[in-house]
């Protein structure tokens, strides 16, 4: 595959925040390589002056997804905390568009489109295709990809830039199959023009 980037393409970095990375409260294992890939994708888009969007989980301290509230996850990505910060390895451009999600206590939102301005922002910028990488494959990446497609955007999932939690073995692979079946294009770095 040879994907040529154009001004209607945007890079969407999903939840590359400290709490999902090594040492974080909800760390996905083996994130070093996908983080390195994300850094490389970021460079590619920044060098070509293309749109970069970064989503972040931005929870209140009593978010419904936290175990103390009866939810499935340990406390993570509390708004303003160190764990909620983007990885220091990412040098985000000044013009990056940041999308904060799941920021009210009662509502979970895995998709970067849910309750955010992302679709409007992208349309205003003339974006038609998202290149998506980040965490985690079967949660925020999957739901974001599905919503992007149902909102009419083309989606390229950057397979070397995503990583699954895999609570059940195979969750990540199944999520990728669902994304593909919904129309997402699966690609890796070598498929993109440098
Ligand atoms: C996520 C679990 C809880 C994610 C967010 O970003 O995939 N996973 N909150
Ligand atoms: Zn969360």
XYZ file of N, CA, C and O and ligand atoms in Angstrom:
786
model
N 0.848 -1.196 0.000
C 0.000 0.000 0.000
C 0.883 1.245 0.000
O 1.923 1.261 0.636
N 0.462 2.238 -0.736
C 1.221 3.492 -0.714
C 0.262 4.643 -0.449
O -0.489 5.058 -1.325
N 0.294 5.127 0.767
C -0.606 6.207 1.151
C 0.139 7.531 1.083
O 1.164 7.716 1.739
N -0.398 8.426 0.267
C 0.233 9.732 0.106
C -0.538 10.741 0.945
O -1.762 10.841 0.839
N 0.181 11.454 1.780
C -0.484 12.403 2.673
C -0.871 13.669 1.931
O -0.185 14.108 1.015
N -2.004 14.245 2.349
C -2.460 15.498 1.741
C -3.042 16.392 2.842
O -3.270 15.936 3.965
N -3.301 17.655 2.516
C -3.792 18.596 3.540
C -5.161 18.219 4.125
O -5.573 18.809 5.132
N -5.860 17.275 3.522
C -7.137 16.851 4.107
C -6.953 15.680 5.088
O -7.930 15.101 5.556
N -5.693 15.343 5.359
C -5.384 14.276 6.318
C -5.037 14.868 7.681
O -4.360 15.894 7.764
N -5.472 14.187 8.728
C -5.088 14.595 10.091
C -4.579 13.374 10.841
O -5.056 12.257 10.643
N -3.607 13.629 11.709
C -3.142 12.589 12.632
C -3.928 12.735 13.930
O -4.027 13.837 14.475
N -4.506 11.641 14.390
C -5.230 11.659 15.662
C -4.526 10.725 16.642
O -4.517 9.502 16.462
N -3.917 11.324 17.642
C -3.219 10.575 18.693
C -4.215 10.347 19.820
O -4.725 11.299 20.413
N -4.493 9.092 20.109
C -5.518 8.764 21.098
C -4.879 8.443 22.456
O -4.137 7.464 22.589
N -5.128 9.306 23.418
C -4.852 9.017 24.834
C -3.428 8.543 25.132
O -3.234 7.600 25.915
N -2.449 9.194 24.545
C -1.045 8.849 24.857
C -0.630 9.611 26.114
O 0.202 10.521 26.083
N -1.248 9.216 27.212
C -1.107 9.894 28.501
C -0.349 9.013 29.482
O -0.404 7.776 29.415
N 0.319 9.649 30.436
C 1.196 8.918 31.362
C 0.516 7.735 32.036
O 1.124 6.686 32.200
N -0.744 7.880 32.439
C -1.380 6.775 33.163
C -1.564 5.518 32.312
O -1.705 4.420 32.867
N -1.569 5.641 31.000
C -1.711 4.463 30.139
C -0.348 3.906 29.728
O -0.275 2.877 29.061
N 0.706 4.604 30.108
C 2.060 4.200 29.705
C 2.795 3.587 30.892
O 2.296 3.607 32.020
N 3.977 3.046 30.628
C 4.750 2.368 31.667
C 4.824 3.222 32.937
O 5.153 4.406 32.874
N 4.505 2.620 34.070
C 4.537 3.340 35.349
C 3.225 4.017 35.702
O 3.068 4.517 36.821
N 2.282 4.047 34.785
C 1.004 4.710 35.032
C 0.029 3.819 35.781
O 0.250 2.607 35.929
N -1.088 4.415 36.243
C -2.035 3.666 37.081
C -2.867 2.667 36.282
O -3.448 1.747 36.836
N -2.933 2.840 34.985
C -3.671 1.897 34.129
C -2.766 1.588 32.924
O -3.169 1.692 31.762
N -1.527 1.223 33.249
C -0.511 1.061 32.205
C -0.838 -0.118 31.293
O -1.125 -1.217 31.763
N -0.803 0.127 30.017
C -0.890 -0.936 29.022
C 0.537 -1.480 28.892
O 1.490 -0.699 28.891
N 0.692 -2.806 28.823
C 2.057 -3.348 28.755
C 2.645 -3.165 27.365
O 1.927 -3.156 26.362
N 3.969 -3.007 27.339
C 4.679 -2.976 26.059
C 4.374 -1.770 25.201
O 4.231 -1.875 23.982
N 4.284 -0.598 25.809
C 3.927 0.595 25.033
C 5.137 1.311 24.435
O 4.964 2.266 23.672
N 6.363 0.861 24.772
C 7.551 1.604 24.296
C 7.571 1.703 22.769
O 7.842 2.766 22.210
N 7.315 0.561 22.117
C 7.439 0.584 20.654
C 6.322 1.398 20.000
O 6.562 2.109 19.024
N 5.127 1.317 20.549
C 4.048 2.089 19.907
C 4.236 3.586 20.169
O 3.880 4.415 19.339
N 4.824 3.907 21.316
C 5.096 5.319 21.592
C 6.155 5.848 20.627
O 6.021 6.957 20.092
N 7.179 5.032 20.382
C 8.208 5.429 19.412
C 7.588 5.614 18.026
O 7.915 6.564 17.301
N 6.673 4.723 17.667
C 6.003 4.846 16.367
C 5.175 6.135 16.325
O 5.182 6.864 15.326
N 4.473 6.422 17.411
C 3.644 7.636 17.459
C 4.510 8.891 17.318
O 4.132 9.845 16.621
N 5.673 8.869 17.960
C 6.597 10.006 17.850
C 7.007 10.196 16.387
O 7.068 11.323 15.882
N 7.235 9.089 15.697
C 7.631 9.139 14.297
C 6.474 9.638 13.407
O 6.674 10.486 12.526
N 5.278 9.153 13.640
C 4.116 9.650 12.886
C 3.924 11.150 13.122
O 3.619 11.902 12.198
N 4.105 11.544 14.368
C 3.938 12.963 14.702
C 4.921 13.820 13.909
O 4.548 14.851 13.330
N 6.168 13.367 13.858
C 7.196 14.101 13.086
C 6.787 14.233 11.631
O 6.913 15.294 11.017
N 6.311 13.111 11.080
C 5.915 13.091 9.677
C 4.818 14.133 9.396
O 4.890 14.895 8.434
N 3.799 14.163 10.249
C 2.696 15.101 10.035
C 3.121 16.544 10.294
O 2.725 17.451 9.566
N 3.918 16.750 11.322
C 4.372 18.110 11.633
C 5.252 18.632 10.508
O 5.103 19.787 10.069
N 6.155 17.790 10.001
C 7.052 18.222 8.917
C 6.285 18.650 7.678
O 6.721 19.527 6.944
N 5.144 18.009 7.448
C 4.342 18.360 6.271
C 3.249 19.374 6.602
O 2.357 19.630 5.795
N 3.325 19.924 7.810
C 2.382 20.956 8.276
C 0.931 20.504 8.182
O 0.040 21.270 7.792
N 0.711 19.253 8.536
C -0.645 18.707 8.515
C -1.277 18.805 9.902
O -0.580 18.989 10.904
N -2.583 18.668 9.935
C -3.322 18.801 11.188
C -2.998 17.662 12.155
O -2.980 16.495 11.763
N -2.754 18.033 13.401
C -2.516 17.045 14.458
C -3.537 17.284 15.572
O -3.722 18.415 16.033
N -4.183 16.205 15.947
C -5.185 16.247 17.015
C -4.773 15.230 18.077
O -4.305 14.134 17.734
N -4.909 15.592 19.337
C -4.582 14.654 20.413
C -5.780 14.572 21.356
O -6.243 15.591 21.867
N -6.283 13.350 21.564
C -7.369 13.209 22.536
C -6.777 12.818 23.880
O -5.666 12.279 23.967
N -7.528 13.156 24.922
C -7.099 12.746 26.264
C -8.305 12.381 27.104
O -9.354 13.040 27.049
N -8.143 11.324 27.892
C -9.082 10.953 28.925
C -8.909 12.014 30.005
O -7.771 12.309 30.417
N -10.001 12.615 30.458
C -9.871 13.810 31.312
C -10.948 13.721 32.385
O -11.949 14.440 32.357
N -10.705 12.801 33.322
C -11.745 12.433 34.281
C -11.744 13.290 35.548
O -10.676 13.671 36.034
N -12.945 13.510 36.125
C -12.999 14.083 37.471
C -12.563 13.004 38.480
O -12.589 11.810 38.148
N -12.174 13.401 39.714
C -11.661 12.425 40.691
C -12.672 11.341 41.061
O -12.283 10.276 41.535
N -13.965 11.619 40.849
C -15.001 10.630 41.200
C -15.674 10.066 39.943
O -16.875 9.802 39.927
N -14.889 9.860 38.909
C -15.477 9.382 37.654
C -16.094 7.988 37.825
O -15.550 7.132 38.533
N -17.221 7.782 37.127
C -17.978 6.524 37.256
C -17.220 5.281 36.817
O -17.581 4.164 37.183
N -16.157 5.445 36.030
C -15.401 4.258 35.571
C -14.390 3.784 36.609
O -13.745 2.750 36.411
N -14.232 4.532 37.709
C -13.222 4.176 38.709
C -13.777 3.125 39.676
O -14.955 3.159 40.045
N -12.883 2.235 40.122
C -13.286 1.136 40.999
C -14.013 1.630 42.257
O -15.000 1.014 42.677
N -13.559 2.763 42.840
C -14.216 3.274 44.068
C -15.667 3.653 43.810
O -16.472 3.759 44.730
N -16.001 3.903 42.545
C -17.384 4.248 42.191
C -18.119 3.026 41.628
O -19.215 3.155 41.085
N -17.488 1.877 41.701
C -18.118 0.670 41.168
C -17.799 0.399 39.709
O -18.384 -0.495 39.096
N -16.862 1.169 39.161
C -16.506 1.000 37.755
C -15.421 -0.048 37.549
O -14.908 -0.621 38.509
N -15.077 -0.287 36.288
C -14.137 -1.369 35.957
C -12.649 -1.020 36.092
O -11.812 -1.924 36.044
N -12.294 0.248 36.236
C -10.880 0.642 36.131
C -10.351 1.259 37.419
O -11.102 1.914 38.140
N -9.043 1.101 37.662
C -8.440 1.911 38.732
C -8.514 3.391 38.329
O -8.665 3.706 37.136
N -8.411 4.239 39.329
C -8.416 5.679 39.048
C -7.303 6.005 38.045
O -6.178 5.520 38.168
N -7.624 6.821 37.045
C -6.631 7.172 36.021
C -7.005 8.475 35.348
O -8.177 8.869 35.344
N -6.025 9.134 34.797
C -6.234 10.342 33.978
C -7.166 11.351 34.636
O -8.107 11.864 33.994
N -6.910 11.630 35.899
C -7.684 12.675 36.580
C -7.222 14.030 36.038
O -6.012 14.312 35.994
N -8.195 14.810 35.600
C -7.909 16.099 34.950
C -6.888 16.901 35.745
O -7.025 17.081 36.955
N -5.856 17.354 35.065
C -4.845 18.192 35.697
C -3.722 17.433 36.391
O -2.724 18.040 36.786
N -3.857 16.120 36.542
C -2.833 15.347 37.249
C -1.670 14.992 36.318
O -1.789 15.072 35.086
N -0.570 14.531 36.917
C 0.570 14.078 36.119
C 0.163 12.916 35.208
O 0.572 12.849 34.051
N -0.654 12.007 35.751
C -1.074 10.847 34.970
C -1.876 11.215 33.735
O -1.932 10.460 32.769
N -2.524 12.351 33.779
C -3.357 12.779 32.653
C -2.558 13.529 31.590
O -3.057 13.796 30.492
N -1.308 13.860 31.925
C -0.492 14.607 30.952
C -0.077 13.711 29.786
O 0.120 12.510 29.950
N 0.086 14.330 28.632
C 0.617 13.589 27.491
C 2.056 13.178 27.789
O 2.763 13.866 28.527
N 2.483 12.069 27.187
C 3.863 11.621 27.362
C 4.835 12.741 27.001
O 4.651 13.433 26.001
N 5.884 12.854 27.811
C 6.940 13.834 27.528
C 7.642 13.550 26.208
O 8.317 14.423 25.665
N 7.529 12.311 25.733
C 8.200 11.973 24.471
C 7.523 12.605 23.260
O 8.105 12.668 22.180
N 6.299 13.062 23.429
C 5.572 13.679 22.319
C 5.802 15.185 22.324
O 5.482 15.858 23.309
N 6.356 15.668 21.239
C 6.487 17.120 21.120
C 5.333 17.607 20.258
O 5.396 17.590 19.029
N 4.274 17.997 20.939
C 3.077 18.407 20.209
C 3.268 19.811 19.656
O 3.819 20.680 20.334
N 2.835 20.039 18.422
C 2.987 21.376 17.849
C 2.072 22.376 18.560
O 1.059 21.986 19.146
N 2.420 23.641 18.507
C 1.623 24.674 19.187
C 0.180 24.661 18.692
O -0.741 24.957 19.453
N -0.028 24.288 17.422
C -1.377 24.330 16.839
C -2.156 23.037 17.080
O -3.245 22.867 16.520
N -1.605 22.127 17.890
C -2.324 20.866 18.116
C -3.729 21.157 18.654
O -3.921 22.071 19.454
N -4.697 20.380 18.167
C -6.054 20.510 18.701
C -6.246 19.409 19.739
O -6.131 18.226 19.417
N -6.504 19.808 20.980
C -6.648 18.835 22.066
C -8.126 18.599 22.351
O -8.912 19.547 22.461
N -8.478 17.339 22.434
C -9.859 16.941 22.678
C -9.911 16.234 24.027
O -9.292 15.179 24.198
N -10.626 16.813 24.988
C -10.751 16.204 26.318
C -12.082 15.483 26.398
O -13.113 16.022 25.999
N -12.056 14.252 26.909
C -13.291 13.463 26.915
C -13.524 12.777 28.256
O -12.596 12.631 29.049
N -14.770 12.359 28.439
C -15.203 11.681 29.671
C -14.893 12.534 30.887
O -14.378 12.051 31.891
N -15.224 13.808 30.780
C -14.869 14.738 31.842
C -16.026 15.052 32.785
O -15.883 15.891 33.669
N -17.162 14.403 32.617
C -18.190 14.533 33.654
C -18.305 13.205 34.394
O -18.088 12.133 33.803
N -18.593 13.295 35.694
C -18.489 12.134 36.589
C -19.386 10.983 36.164
O -19.031 9.817 36.315
N -20.557 11.291 35.612
C -21.565 10.259 35.359
C -21.406 9.570 34.020
O -22.104 8.600 33.742
N -20.545 10.111 33.160
C -20.531 9.575 31.802
C -19.181 9.007 31.384
O -18.153 9.686 31.478
N -19.187 7.767 30.898
C -17.988 7.200 30.283
C -18.018 7.556 28.808
O -19.094 7.643 28.192
N -16.878 7.813 28.235
C -16.787 8.109 26.803
C -15.460 7.569 26.303
O -14.415 8.140 26.576
N -15.490 6.450 25.613
C -14.258 5.905 25.042
C -13.904 6.606 23.735
O -12.740 6.692 23.375
N -14.923 7.081 23.024
C -14.670 7.696 21.721
C -14.276 9.163 21.856
O -14.898 9.922 22.609
N -13.280 9.558 21.098
C -12.854 10.967 21.086
C -13.908 11.870 20.438
O -13.792 13.098 20.496
N -14.920 11.268 19.832
C -16.006 12.064 19.232
C -17.148 12.291 20.209
O -17.989 13.161 19.987
N -17.199 11.470 21.261
C -18.361 11.494 22.154
C -18.321 12.707 23.084
O -17.423 12.829 23.937
N -19.282 13.608 22.895
C -19.372 14.791 23.749
C -18.271 15.802 23.523
O -17.994 16.617 24.403
N -17.618 15.750 22.348
C -16.528 16.695 22.055
C -16.812 17.434 20.743
O -17.742 17.100 20.023
N -15.950 18.381 20.432
C -16.108 19.155 19.191
C -15.306 18.550 18.034
O -15.110 19.210 17.020
N -14.848 17.317 18.199
C -13.899 16.779 17.216
C -14.439 16.747 15.781
O -13.743 17.175 14.848
N -15.667 16.271 15.599
C -16.203 16.182 14.230
C -16.339 17.582 13.619
O -15.945 17.806 12.463
N -16.869 18.518 14.398
C -17.020 19.892 13.900
C -15.668 20.509 13.568
O -15.498 21.146 12.526
N -14.737 20.324 14.474
C -13.405 20.881 14.259
C -12.799 20.328 12.968
O -12.287 21.088 12.135
N -12.879 19.011 12.812
C -12.274 18.385 11.634
C -12.937 18.891 10.353
O -12.260 19.190 9.366
N -14.251 18.996 10.363
C -14.951 19.483 9.155
C -14.548 20.917 8.845
O -14.321 21.270 7.686
N -14.461 21.721 9.865
C -14.052 23.121 9.675
C -12.658 23.207 9.059
O -12.370 24.109 8.266
N -11.792 22.253 9.443
C -10.418 22.249 8.907
C -10.353 21.598 7.532
O -9.273 21.532 6.944
N -11.481 21.082 7.058
C -11.485 20.409 5.751
C -10.868 19.025 5.780
O -10.440 18.496 4.747
N -10.826 18.429 6.971
C -10.234 17.088 7.108
C -11.224 16.043 6.611
O -12.413 16.079 6.955
N -10.721 15.102 5.802
C -11.586 14.001 5.368
C -11.060 12.634 5.802
O -11.778 11.649 5.778
N -9.796 12.585 6.182
C -9.208 11.292 6.543
C -8.391 11.420 7.828
O -7.580 12.340 7.968
N -8.656 10.483 8.739
C -7.896 10.432 9.991
C -6.917 9.273 9.956
O -7.297 8.136 9.619
N -5.701 9.544 10.365
C -4.704 8.508 10.658
C -4.688 8.385 12.170
O -4.390 9.354 12.866
N -5.022 7.184 12.671
C -5.251 7.045 14.109
C -4.272 6.069 14.743
O -4.093 4.943 14.263
N -3.636 6.527 15.824
C -2.831 5.618 16.637
C -3.047 5.981 18.105
O -3.716 6.965 18.418
N -2.531 5.154 19.007
C -2.670 5.447 20.433
C -3.208 4.267 21.216
O -3.091 3.109 20.822
N -3.853 4.589 22.345
C -4.269 3.567 23.310
C -5.735 3.748 23.690
O -6.222 4.877 23.685
N -6.381 2.713 24.084
C -5.975 1.323 23.891
C -6.793 0.761 22.735
O -7.928 1.174 22.504
N -6.224 -0.207 22.039
C -6.819 -0.712 20.796
C -8.310 -1.008 20.903
O -9.093 -0.564 20.064
N -8.692 -1.783 21.938
C -10.081 -2.262 21.989
C -11.016 -1.351 22.788
O -12.189 -1.677 22.953
N -10.516 -0.229 23.269
C -11.378 0.720 23.977
C -11.398 2.039 23.210
O -12.182 2.212 22.278
N -10.545 2.962 23.589
C -10.670 4.284 22.986
C -10.341 4.311 21.500
O -10.969 5.047 20.742
N -9.391 3.503 21.060
C -9.086 3.490 19.625
C -10.276 2.918 18.849
O -10.757 3.526 17.892
N -10.776 1.774 19.286
C -11.902 1.133 18.586
C -13.112 2.071 18.492
O -13.670 2.256 17.406
N -13.518 2.653 19.609
C -14.722 3.490 19.598
C -14.513 4.775 18.795
O -15.435 5.273 18.142
N -13.307 5.280 18.835
C -12.993 6.479 18.054
C -13.036 6.168 16.558
O -13.601 6.940 15.767
N -12.471 5.035 16.182
C -12.474 4.627 14.769
C -13.905 4.428 14.276
O -14.293 4.922 13.208
N -14.699 3.718 15.064
C -16.099 3.481 14.668
C -16.847 4.790 14.462
O -17.573 4.958 13.480
N -16.697 5.723 15.412
C -17.409 6.998 15.299
C -16.911 7.814 14.117
O -17.697 8.452 13.423
N -15.612 7.799 13.884
C -15.066 8.553 12.747
C -15.698 8.047 11.451
O -16.120 8.841 10.599
N -15.783 6.739 11.318
C -16.369 6.163 10.099
C -17.850 6.511 10.013
O -18.333 6.935 8.959
N -18.567 6.388 11.112
C -20.004 6.673 11.022
C -20.269 8.169 10.811
O -21.312 8.546 10.291
N -19.298 9.006 11.135
C -19.428 10.446 10.854
C -18.987 10.788 9.432
O -18.946 11.964 9.058
N -18.592 9.781 8.672
C -18.279 10.006 7.264
C -16.820 10.242 6.945
O -16.481 10.573 5.808
N -15.942 10.074 7.922
C -14.516 10.245 7.661
C -13.903 8.914 7.198
O -14.398 7.836 7.546
N -12.849 9.015 6.423
C -12.042 7.843 6.091
C -11.060 7.625 7.237
O -10.560 8.590 7.814
N -10.805 6.366 7.566
C -9.905 6.074 8.692
C -8.792 5.127 8.269
O -9.048 4.077 7.676
N -7.578 5.521 8.603
C -6.423 4.638 8.499
C -5.977 4.324 9.923
O -5.646 5.239 10.684
N -6.026 3.050 10.302
C -5.546 2.652 11.632
C -4.074 2.297 11.516
O -3.702 1.442 10.715
N -3.277 2.942 12.320
C -1.828 2.724 12.272
C -1.475 1.600 13.233
O -1.321 1.793 14.436
N -1.379 0.402 12.675
C -1.275 -0.815 13.491
C -0.029 -0.885 14.346
O -0.040 -1.527 15.398
N 1.042 -0.272 13.894
C 2.269 -0.302 14.706
C 2.262 0.805 15.759
O 3.210 0.937 16.529
N 1.167 1.551 15.814
C 1.062 2.634 16.795
C -0.082 2.439 17.775
O -0.505 3.402 18.428
N -0.597 1.226 17.855
C -1.682 0.933 18.807
C -1.308 -0.289 19.644
O -0.496 -1.118 19.236
N -1.932 -0.388 20.806
C -1.623 -1.511 21.698
C -2.875 -1.813 22.515
O -3.574 -0.889 22.955
N -3.120 -3.097 22.711
C -4.338 -3.514 23.408
C -4.094 -3.777 24.891
O -2.982 -4.114 25.301
N -5.151 -3.652 25.697
C -5.109 -4.066 27.097
C -5.166 -5.599 27.152
O -4.480 -6.232 27.951
N -5.986 -6.195 26.294
C -6.151 -7.654 26.224
C -6.539 -8.276 27.557
O -5.894 -9.224 28.028
N -7.587 -7.738 28.186
C -8.127 -8.379 29.392
C -8.444 -9.831 29.077
O -8.187 -10.721 29.876
N -9.026 -10.069 27.916
C -9.173 -11.423 27.370
C -8.196 -11.526 26.207
O -8.145 -10.622 25.367
N -7.425 -12.623 26.160
C -6.491 -12.767 25.035
C -7.237 -12.622 23.704
O -8.323 -13.177 23.540
N -6.663 -11.844 22.800
C -7.286 -11.686 21.491
C -8.208 -10.476 21.367
O -8.680 -10.172 20.273
N -8.459 -9.769 22.468
C -9.348 -8.597 22.397
C -8.857 -7.584 21.355
O -9.651 -7.029 20.592
N -7.553 -7.352 21.343
C -6.994 -6.369 20.412
C -7.161 -6.800 18.966
O -7.570 -6.005 18.111
N -6.874 -8.057 18.689
C -7.020 -8.567 17.324
C -8.480 -8.520 16.878
O -8.785 -8.160 15.739
N -9.367 -8.885 17.783
C -10.800 -8.830 17.428
C -11.232 -7.388 17.154
O -12.001 -7.122 16.224
N -10.723 -6.455 17.938
C -11.076 -5.042 17.729
C -10.582 -4.573 16.361
O -11.298 -3.862 15.642
N -9.377 -4.985 15.998
C -8.846 -4.613 14.681
C -9.701 -5.179 13.558
O -9.953 -4.508 12.554
N -10.145 -6.416 13.743
C -11.011 -7.033 12.731
C -12.313 -6.247 12.591
O -12.806 -6.036 11.477
N -12.863 -5.806 13.723
C -14.087 -5.001 13.680
C -13.836 -3.687 12.944
O -14.616 -3.272 12.083
N -12.725 -3.046 13.244
C -12.412 -1.771 12.582
C -12.328 -1.962 11.072
O -12.868 -1.171 10.292
N -11.637 -3.020 10.676
C -11.475 -3.305 9.246
C -12.826 -3.578 8.607
O -13.140 -3.077 7.520
N -13.638 -4.355 9.304
C -14.950 -4.704 8.781
C -15.839 -3.464 8.638
O -16.674 -3.379 7.742
N -15.626 -2.471 9.498
C -16.382 -1.219 9.407
C -15.837 -0.305 8.309
O -16.390 0.758 8.055
N -14.694 -0.662 7.744
C -14.164 0.120 6.628
C -12.837 0.795 6.877
O -12.339 1.517 6.010
N -12.262 0.580 8.053
C -10.955 1.189 8.324
C -9.876 0.499 7.493
O -9.938 -0.704 7.248
N -8.910 1.293 7.063
C -7.746 0.781 6.332
C -6.652 0.507 7.356
O -6.366 1.357 8.192
N -6.077 -0.700 7.317
C -4.995 -1.025 8.243
C -3.664 -0.728 7.576
O -3.421 -1.175 6.466
N -2.819 0.037 8.264
C -1.525 0.409 7.659
C -0.446 0.461 8.726
O -0.733 0.520 9.915
N 0.797 0.423 8.261
C 1.935 0.661 9.148
C 2.831 1.723 8.500
O 2.549 2.177 7.384
N 3.890 2.068 9.198
C 4.735 3.192 8.774
C 5.213 3.079 7.329
O 5.271 4.063 6.607
N 5.548 1.846 6.928
C 6.062 1.642 5.581
C 5.046 1.928 4.486
O 5.417 2.110 3.324
N 3.784 1.985 4.845
C 2.729 2.268 3.853
C 2.578 3.761 3.580
O 1.900 4.155 2.640
N 3.202 4.573 4.447
C 3.088 6.021 4.273
C 4.329 6.570 3.619
O 5.448 6.167 3.942
N 4.142 7.517 2.742
C 5.275 8.185 2.130
C 6.018 8.947 3.206
O 5.407 9.576 4.071
N 7.354 8.891 3.145
C 8.097 9.657 4.136
C 8.305 11.067 3.601
O 8.581 11.977 4.320
C -9.285 3.905 28.092
C -9.856 2.440 29.749
C -10.373 3.470 30.507
C -8.625 4.130 26.758
C -9.804 4.949 28.817
O -8.103 5.239 26.518
O -8.626 3.180 25.942
N -9.318 2.651 28.562
N -10.349 4.714 30.028
Zn -10.798 6.426 31.271
